[in-house]
PDB file of C-alpha atoms in Angstrom:
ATOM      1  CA  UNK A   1     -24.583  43.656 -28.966  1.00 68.00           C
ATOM      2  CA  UNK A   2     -26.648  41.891 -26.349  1.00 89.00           C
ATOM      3  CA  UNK A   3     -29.692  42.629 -27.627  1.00 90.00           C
ATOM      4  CA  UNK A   4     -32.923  40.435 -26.843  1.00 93.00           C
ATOM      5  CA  UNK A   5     -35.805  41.530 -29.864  1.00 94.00           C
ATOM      6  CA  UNK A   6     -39.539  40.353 -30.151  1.00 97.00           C
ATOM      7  CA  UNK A   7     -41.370  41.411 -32.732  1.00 97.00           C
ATOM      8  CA  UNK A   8     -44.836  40.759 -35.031  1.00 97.00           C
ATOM      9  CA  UNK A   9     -45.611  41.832 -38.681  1.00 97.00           C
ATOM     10  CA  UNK A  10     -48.554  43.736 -38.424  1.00 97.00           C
ATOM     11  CA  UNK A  11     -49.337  44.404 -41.981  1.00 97.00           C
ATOM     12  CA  UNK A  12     -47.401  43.818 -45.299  1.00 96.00           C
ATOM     13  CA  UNK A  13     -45.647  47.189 -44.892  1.00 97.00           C
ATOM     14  CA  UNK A  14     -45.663  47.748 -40.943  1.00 97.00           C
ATOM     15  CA  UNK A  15     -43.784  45.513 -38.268  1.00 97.00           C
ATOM     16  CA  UNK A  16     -43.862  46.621 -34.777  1.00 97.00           C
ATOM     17  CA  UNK A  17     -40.710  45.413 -32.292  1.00 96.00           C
ATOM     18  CA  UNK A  18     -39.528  45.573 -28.722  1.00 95.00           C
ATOM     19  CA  UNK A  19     -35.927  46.105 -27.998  1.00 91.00           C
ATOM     20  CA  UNK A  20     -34.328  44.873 -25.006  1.00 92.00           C
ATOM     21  CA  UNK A  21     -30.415  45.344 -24.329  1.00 88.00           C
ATOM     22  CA  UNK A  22     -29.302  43.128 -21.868  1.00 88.00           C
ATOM     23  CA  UNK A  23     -26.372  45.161 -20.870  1.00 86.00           C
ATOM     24  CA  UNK A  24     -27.617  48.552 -20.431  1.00 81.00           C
ATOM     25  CA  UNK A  25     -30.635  47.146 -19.141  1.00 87.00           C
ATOM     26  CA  UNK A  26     -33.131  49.244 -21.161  1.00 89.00           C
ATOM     27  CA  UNK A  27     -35.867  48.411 -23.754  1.00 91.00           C
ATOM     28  CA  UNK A  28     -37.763  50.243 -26.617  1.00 93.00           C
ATOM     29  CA  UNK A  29     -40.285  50.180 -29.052  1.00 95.00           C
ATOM     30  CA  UNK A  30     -39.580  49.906 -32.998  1.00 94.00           C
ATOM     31  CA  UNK A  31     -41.663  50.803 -35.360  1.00 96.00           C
ATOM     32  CA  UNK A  32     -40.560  50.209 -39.300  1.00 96.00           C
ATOM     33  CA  UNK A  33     -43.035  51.438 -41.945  1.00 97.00           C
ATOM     34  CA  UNK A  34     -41.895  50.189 -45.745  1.00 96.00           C
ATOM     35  CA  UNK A  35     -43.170  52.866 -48.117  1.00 95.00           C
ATOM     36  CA  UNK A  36     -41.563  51.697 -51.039  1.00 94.00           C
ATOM     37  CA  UNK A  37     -39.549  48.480 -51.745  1.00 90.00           C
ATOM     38  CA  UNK A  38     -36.133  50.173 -51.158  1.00 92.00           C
ATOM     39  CA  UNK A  39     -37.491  52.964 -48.449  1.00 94.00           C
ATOM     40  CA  UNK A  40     -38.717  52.564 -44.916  1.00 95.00           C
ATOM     41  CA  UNK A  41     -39.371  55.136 -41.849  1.00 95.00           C
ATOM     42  CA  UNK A  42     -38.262  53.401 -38.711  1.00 94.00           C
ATOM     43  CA  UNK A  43     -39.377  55.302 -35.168  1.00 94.00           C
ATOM     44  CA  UNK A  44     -37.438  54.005 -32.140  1.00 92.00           C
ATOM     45  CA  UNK A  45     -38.658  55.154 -28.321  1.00 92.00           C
ATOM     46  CA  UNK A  46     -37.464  54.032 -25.357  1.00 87.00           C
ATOM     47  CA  UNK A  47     -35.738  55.264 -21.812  1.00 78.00           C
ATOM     48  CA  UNK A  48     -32.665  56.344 -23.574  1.00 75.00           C
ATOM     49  CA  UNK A  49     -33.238  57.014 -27.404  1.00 77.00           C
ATOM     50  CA  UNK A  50     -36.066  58.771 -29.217  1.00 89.00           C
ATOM     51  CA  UNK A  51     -35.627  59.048 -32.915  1.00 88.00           C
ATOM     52  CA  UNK A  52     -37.081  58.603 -36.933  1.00 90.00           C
ATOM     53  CA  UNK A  53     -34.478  57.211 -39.286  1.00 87.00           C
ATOM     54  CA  UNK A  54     -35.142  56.931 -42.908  1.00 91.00           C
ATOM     55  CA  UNK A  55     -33.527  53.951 -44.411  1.00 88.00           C
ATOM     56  CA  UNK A  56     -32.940  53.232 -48.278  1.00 91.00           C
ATOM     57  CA  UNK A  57     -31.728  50.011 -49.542  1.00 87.00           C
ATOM     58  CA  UNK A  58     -30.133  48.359 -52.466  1.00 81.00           C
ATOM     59  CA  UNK A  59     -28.948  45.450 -53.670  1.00 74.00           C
ATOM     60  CA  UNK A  60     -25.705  44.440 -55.625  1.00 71.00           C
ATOM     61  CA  UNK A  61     -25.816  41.267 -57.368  1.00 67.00           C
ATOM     62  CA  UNK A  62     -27.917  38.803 -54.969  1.00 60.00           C
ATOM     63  CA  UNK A  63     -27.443  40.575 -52.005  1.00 60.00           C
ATOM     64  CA  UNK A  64     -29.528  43.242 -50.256  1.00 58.00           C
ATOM     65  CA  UNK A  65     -28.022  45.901 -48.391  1.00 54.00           C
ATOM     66  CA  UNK A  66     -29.365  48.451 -45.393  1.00 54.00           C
ATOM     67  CA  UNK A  67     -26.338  51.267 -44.670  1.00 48.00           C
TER      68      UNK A  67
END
């Protein structure tokens, strides 16, 4: 959606990210820690969400993919 995103790679495995969405007029903080190469703990905060997601990836031929 209408998202606006600013963001900075704090470390190799750490990146740290505001979220702003222009139509619901609300903004959070992102958090995404990679513990391995194909898993990563991602922390969102903000006025309407607070939640951890753990996402795994993989890739299929030269692609890489993030369900």
């Amino acid at each position: 959606g209408g998202e606006v995103r600013i963001g900075k790679q704090l470390t190799p495995r750490l990146r740290a990210r505001y979220v702003y969405s222009v139509f619901n007029r609300t903004g959070g903080l992102q958090l995404r820690y990679q513990v391995t190469d194909r898993l990563s703990l991602q922390t969102e905060t903000g006025a309407v969400t607070n939640a951890i997601d753990v996402l795994w990836e993989w890739q299929s031929g030269s692609e890489r993919h993030t369900p």
